[in-house]
Amino acid sequence: AQRVTQPEKLLSVFKGAPVELKCNYSYSGSPELFWYVQYSRQRLQLLLRHISRESIKGFTADLNKGETSFHLKKPFAQEEDSAMYYCALRVRGGSNYKLTFGKGTLLTVNP
Amino acid sequence: GAVVSQHPSWVICKSGTSVKIECRSLDFQATTMFWYRQFPKQSLMLMATSNEGSKATYEQGVEKDKFLINHASLTLSTLTVTSAHPEDSSFYICSASLDRVGYEQYFGPGTRLTVT
């Protein structure tokens, strides 16, 4: 079965510092990975998908199949980045796609 | 676009009663909807997948008779927690997809259920 691991429950950095949120996955097939973000009192929203190789709000994430990782990085954290971040793996299960989420990392960016 | 709403946002019910949670896609037709459960400070766990017009597919360990899912129209899915108990207290989140296989999911704001 597939699994997503986010080893850090909490991560606290100062504004302007680099930030890296770790995500490791376990899946026998070809993975499709995503980062979702949940700001305080808001709904879960898609931040990044590995297939797009894009930078959103200064965040990037690279899929490393050798290390089975998909870490989220930003060179200079901002206070507005404070949120809960979830790494997710999408797999095809039966007739539907399914998302398996990690437990999330709460990022706090201090002024 | 692709807005999903849930109602109610917060509900308190007494142990033994049933409570219904609605999930609506406001500006698109959702062929597939998903229901997740989130315990405090934990991840989202998929409970079931519902395709419009057919029976929901439940994940292993989720009681079908306890968590009744109905997806009667392309814009509405409901989750009914029957004979609720305090351990059912949780945050329930739905997501909706335009396609039949759930390739892209848009999430609702969630419903907090408290069973007393």
GROMACS .gro file of C-alpha atoms in nm:
model
  227
    1ALA     CA    1   0.000   0.000   0.000
    2GLN     CA    2   0.111   0.354  -0.058
    3ARG     CA    3   0.226   0.581   0.221
    4VAL     CA    4   0.328   0.943   0.260
    5THR     CA    5   0.551   1.051   0.545
    6GLN     CA    6   0.607   1.404   0.666
    7PRO     CA    7   0.856   1.368   0.949
    8GLU     CA    8   0.810   1.716   1.097
    9LYS     CA    9   0.484   1.804   1.265
   10LEU     CA   10   0.602   2.156   1.337
   11LEU     CA   11   0.855   2.379   1.166
   12SER     CA   12   0.938   2.728   1.279
   13VAL     CA   13   1.162   2.970   1.090
   14PHE     CA   14   1.226   3.340   1.083
   15LYS     CA   15   1.114   3.565   0.801
   16GLY     CA   16   1.368   3.566   0.521
   17ALA     CA   17   1.517   3.231   0.617
   18PRO     CA   18   1.508   2.932   0.382
   19VAL     CA   19   1.252   2.668   0.453
   20GLU     CA   20   1.229   2.303   0.356
   21LEU     CA   21   0.932   2.083   0.436
   22LYS     CA   22   1.016   1.718   0.399
   23CYS     CA   23   0.803   1.454   0.232
   24ASN     CA   24   0.886   1.093   0.161
   25TYR     CA   25   0.662   0.844  -0.010
   26SER     CA   26   0.629   0.473  -0.054
   27TYR     CA   27   0.465   0.346  -0.370
   28SER     CA   28   0.548   0.066  -0.607
   29GLY     CA   29   0.414   0.238  -0.916
   30SER     CA   30   0.489   0.566  -1.089
   31PRO     CA   31   0.411   0.837  -0.835
   32GLU     CA   32   0.216   1.157  -0.882
   33LEU     CA   33   0.289   1.392  -0.597
   34PHE     CA   34   0.132   1.712  -0.477
   35TRP     CA   35   0.166   1.972  -0.206
   36TYR     CA   36  -0.151   2.113  -0.056
   37VAL     CA   37  -0.170   2.410   0.178
   38GLN     CA   38  -0.430   2.502   0.436
   39TYR     CA   39  -0.417   2.854   0.571
   40SER     CA   40  -0.580   2.930   0.903
   41ARG     CA   41  -0.958   2.879   0.884
   42GLN     CA   42  -0.945   2.816   0.510
   43ARG     CA   43  -0.998   2.513   0.295
   44LEU     CA   44  -0.733   2.285   0.160
   45GLN     CA   45  -0.596   2.409  -0.168
   46LEU     CA   46  -0.348   2.277  -0.419
   47LEU     CA   47  -0.010   2.444  -0.405
   48LEU     CA   48   0.212   2.241  -0.633
   49ARG     CA   49   0.211   1.930  -0.846
   50HIS     CA   50   0.536   1.758  -0.936
   51ILE     CA   51   0.443   1.710  -1.298
   52SER     CA   52   0.418   2.084  -1.357
   53ARG     CA   53   0.767   2.161  -1.225
   54GLU     CA   54   0.642   2.510  -1.147
   55SER     CA   55   0.713   2.763  -0.877
   56ILE     CA   56   0.410   2.888  -0.686
   57LYS     CA   57   0.443   3.167  -0.431
   58GLY     CA   58   0.817   3.109  -0.441
   59PHE     CA   59   0.783   2.743  -0.348
   60THR     CA   60   0.934   2.462  -0.553
   61ALA     CA   61   0.939   2.087  -0.509
   62ASP     CA   62   1.141   1.830  -0.697
   63LEU     CA   63   1.054   1.466  -0.720
   64ASN     CA   64   1.353   1.249  -0.636
   65LYS     CA   65   1.262   0.894  -0.724
   66GLY     CA   66   1.591   0.757  -0.595
   67GLU     CA   67   1.528   0.896  -0.249
   68THR     CA   68   1.148   0.867  -0.284
   69SER     CA   69   1.118   1.226  -0.174
   70PHE     CA   70   0.926   1.535  -0.274
   71HIS     CA   71   1.051   1.808  -0.043
   72LEU     CA   72   0.899   2.155  -0.058
   73LYS     CA   73   1.141   2.445  -0.056
   74LYS     CA   74   1.139   2.821  -0.046
   75PRO     CA   75   1.456   3.029  -0.029
   76PHE     CA   76   1.311   3.319   0.169
   77ALA     CA   77   1.012   3.249   0.391
   78GLN     CA   78   0.744   3.512   0.443
   79GLU     CA   79   0.505   3.551   0.735
   80GLU     CA   80   0.210   3.482   0.506
   81ASP     CA   81   0.355   3.137   0.436
   82SER     CA   82   0.252   3.030   0.784
   83ALA     CA   83   0.007   2.745   0.727
   84MET     CA   84  -0.042   2.371   0.738
   85TYR     CA   85   0.123   2.191   0.449
   86TYR     CA   86   0.025   1.846   0.332
   87CYS     CA   87   0.212   1.626   0.091
   88ALA     CA   88  -0.012   1.393  -0.109
   89LEU     CA   89   0.030   1.100  -0.342
   90ARG     CA   90  -0.226   1.031  -0.613
   91VAL     CA   91  -0.275   0.673  -0.725
   92ARG     CA   92  -0.528   0.492  -0.934
   93GLY     CA   93  -0.736   0.266  -0.714
   94GLY     CA   94  -0.997   0.068  -0.899
   95SER     CA   95  -1.201   0.301  -1.113
   96ASN     CA   96  -1.100   0.621  -0.936
   97TYR     CA   97  -0.794   0.818  -0.849
   98LYS     CA   98  -0.727   0.852  -0.478
   99LEU     CA   99  -0.520   1.089  -0.273
  100THR     CA  100  -0.313   0.966   0.019
  101PHE     CA  101  -0.206   1.247   0.247
  102GLY     CA  102   0.080   1.282   0.487
  103LYS     CA  103   0.009   1.398   0.839
  104GLY     CA  104   0.104   1.752   0.758
  105THR     CA  105   0.362   2.004   0.876
  106LEU     CA  106   0.260   2.323   1.050
  107LEU     CA  107   0.491   2.597   0.929
  108THR     CA  108   0.526   2.909   1.137
  109VAL     CA  109   0.722   3.200   0.999
  110ASN     CA  110   0.819   3.441   1.272
  111PRO     CA  111   0.876   3.811   1.212
  112GLY     CA  112  -1.417   2.858  -1.039
  113ALA     CA  113  -1.450   2.505  -0.897
  114VAL     CA  114  -1.596   2.606  -0.565
  115VAL     CA  115  -1.719   2.344  -0.322
  116SER     CA  116  -1.933   2.425  -0.022
  117GLN     CA  117  -2.034   2.223   0.282
  118HIS     CA  118  -2.325   2.265   0.513
  119PRO     CA  119  -2.332   2.293   0.804
  120SER     CA  120  -1.986   2.419   0.892
  121TRP     CA  121  -2.030   2.304   1.251
  122VAL     CA  122  -2.284   2.075   1.408
  123ILE     CA  123  -2.337   1.943   1.756
  124CYS     CA  124  -2.560   1.645   1.807
  125LYS     CA  125  -2.650   1.409   2.086
  126SER     CA  126  -2.523   1.056   2.103
  127GLY     CA  127  -2.753   0.815   1.922
  128THR     CA  128  -2.893   1.066   1.676
  129SER     CA  129  -2.815   1.097   1.307
  130VAL     CA  130  -2.669   1.396   1.134
  131LYS     CA  131  -2.650   1.483   0.766
  132ILE     CA  132  -2.370   1.681   0.604
  133GLU     CA  133  -2.409   1.828   0.258
  134CYS     CA  134  -2.140   1.884  -0.001
  135ARG     CA  135  -2.221   2.097  -0.304
  136SER     CA  136  -2.029   2.194  -0.613
  137LEU     CA  137  -2.139   2.552  -0.677
  138ASP     CA  138  -2.014   2.629  -1.023
  139PHE     CA  139  -1.949   2.294  -1.184
  140GLN     CA  140  -2.099   1.951  -1.215
  141ALA     CA  141  -1.921   1.702  -0.996
  142THR     CA  142  -1.932   1.353  -1.134
  143THR     CA  143  -1.722   1.225  -0.847
  144MET     CA  144  -1.711   1.333  -0.486
  145PHE     CA  145  -1.490   1.218  -0.204
  146TRP     CA  146  -1.543   1.220   0.170
  147TYR     CA  147  -1.251   1.251   0.410
  148ARG     CA  148  -1.222   1.248   0.784
  149GLN     CA  149  -0.963   1.446   0.972
  150PHE     CA  150  -0.885   1.393   1.337
  151PRO     CA  151  -0.727   1.678   1.533
  152LYS     CA  152  -0.371   1.741   1.422
  153GLN     CA  153  -0.380   1.443   1.192
  154SER     CA  154  -0.406   1.380   0.823
  155LEU     CA  155  -0.706   1.351   0.598
  156MET     CA  156  -0.821   0.993   0.565
  157LEU     CA  157  -1.032   0.897   0.267
  158MET     CA  158  -1.358   0.744   0.377
  159ALA     CA  159  -1.540   0.687   0.052
  160THR     CA  160  -1.574   0.782  -0.310
  161SER     CA  161  -1.910   0.850  -0.466
  162ASN     CA  162  -1.995   0.868  -0.831
  163GLU     CA  163  -2.320   1.033  -0.928
  164GLY     CA  164  -2.594   0.780  -0.974
  165SER     CA  165  -2.409   0.484  -0.830
  166LYS     CA  166  -2.331   0.341  -0.491
  167ALA     CA  167  -2.042   0.482  -0.296
  168THR     CA  168  -1.717   0.290  -0.267
  169TYR     CA  169  -1.598   0.276   0.090
  170GLU     CA  170  -1.241   0.244   0.208
  171GLN     CA  171  -1.139  -0.052   0.416
  172GLY     CA  172  -1.244  -0.014   0.775
  173VAL     CA  173  -1.520   0.240   0.710
  174GLU     CA  174  -1.865   0.119   0.813
  175LYS     CA  175  -2.108   0.155   0.526
  176ASP     CA  176  -2.414   0.139   0.748
  177LYS     CA  177  -2.281   0.404   0.978
  178PHE     CA  178  -2.166   0.654   0.718
  179LEU     CA  179  -2.434   0.669   0.453
  180ILE     CA  180  -2.338   0.847   0.137
  181ASN     CA  181  -2.577   0.963  -0.128
  182HIS     CA  182  -2.476   1.132  -0.453
  183ALA     CA  183  -2.813   1.184  -0.615
  184SER     CA  184  -2.727   1.478  -0.836
  185LEU     CA  185  -2.426   1.622  -1.012
  186THR     CA  186  -2.397   1.902  -0.761
  187LEU     CA  187  -2.482   1.740  -0.430
  188SER     CA  188  -2.349   1.460  -0.217
  189THR     CA  189  -2.456   1.393   0.140
  190LEU     CA  190  -2.291   1.209   0.424
  191THR     CA  191  -2.519   1.090   0.702
  192VAL     CA  192  -2.360   0.977   1.024
  193THR     CA  193  -2.612   0.739   1.176
  194SER     CA  194  -2.645   0.668   1.546
  195ALA     CA  195  -2.358   0.902   1.618
  196HIS     CA  196  -2.125   0.840   1.909
  197PRO     CA  197  -1.866   1.068   2.067
  198GLU     CA  198  -1.589   0.885   1.882
  199ASP     CA  199  -1.746   1.003   1.555
  200SER     CA  200  -1.659   1.359   1.651
  201SER     CA  201  -1.424   1.479   1.384
  202PHE     CA  202  -1.373   1.716   1.095
  203TYR     CA  203  -1.537   1.587   0.777
  204ILE     CA  204  -1.416   1.723   0.445
  205CYS     CA  205  -1.555   1.660   0.101
  206SER     CA  206  -1.395   1.715  -0.235
  207ALA     CA  207  -1.544   1.716  -0.580
  208SER     CA  208  -1.412   1.636  -0.923
  209LEU     CA  209  -1.537   1.728  -1.267
  210ASP     CA  210  -1.428   1.399  -1.413
  211ARG     CA  211  -1.552   1.053  -1.342
  212VAL     CA  212  -1.225   0.921  -1.207
  213GLY     CA  213  -1.142   1.202  -0.966
  214TYR     CA  214  -0.829   1.318  -1.140
  215GLU     CA  215  -0.851   1.672  -1.002
  216GLN     CA  216  -1.013   1.734  -0.665
  217TYR     CA  217  -1.148   2.059  -0.523
  218PHE     CA  218  -1.200   2.069  -0.151
  219GLY     CA  219  -1.482   2.199   0.061
  220PRO     CA  220  -1.421   2.395   0.380
  221GLY     CA  221  -1.510   2.105   0.605
  222THR     CA  222  -1.773   2.032   0.870
  223ARG     CA  223  -1.688   1.996   1.233
  224LEU     CA  224  -1.904   1.735   1.403
  225THR     CA  225  -1.923   1.719   1.780
  226VAL     CA  226  -2.122   1.437   1.934
  227THR     CA  227  -2.211   1.485   2.299
   0.00000   0.00000   0.00000
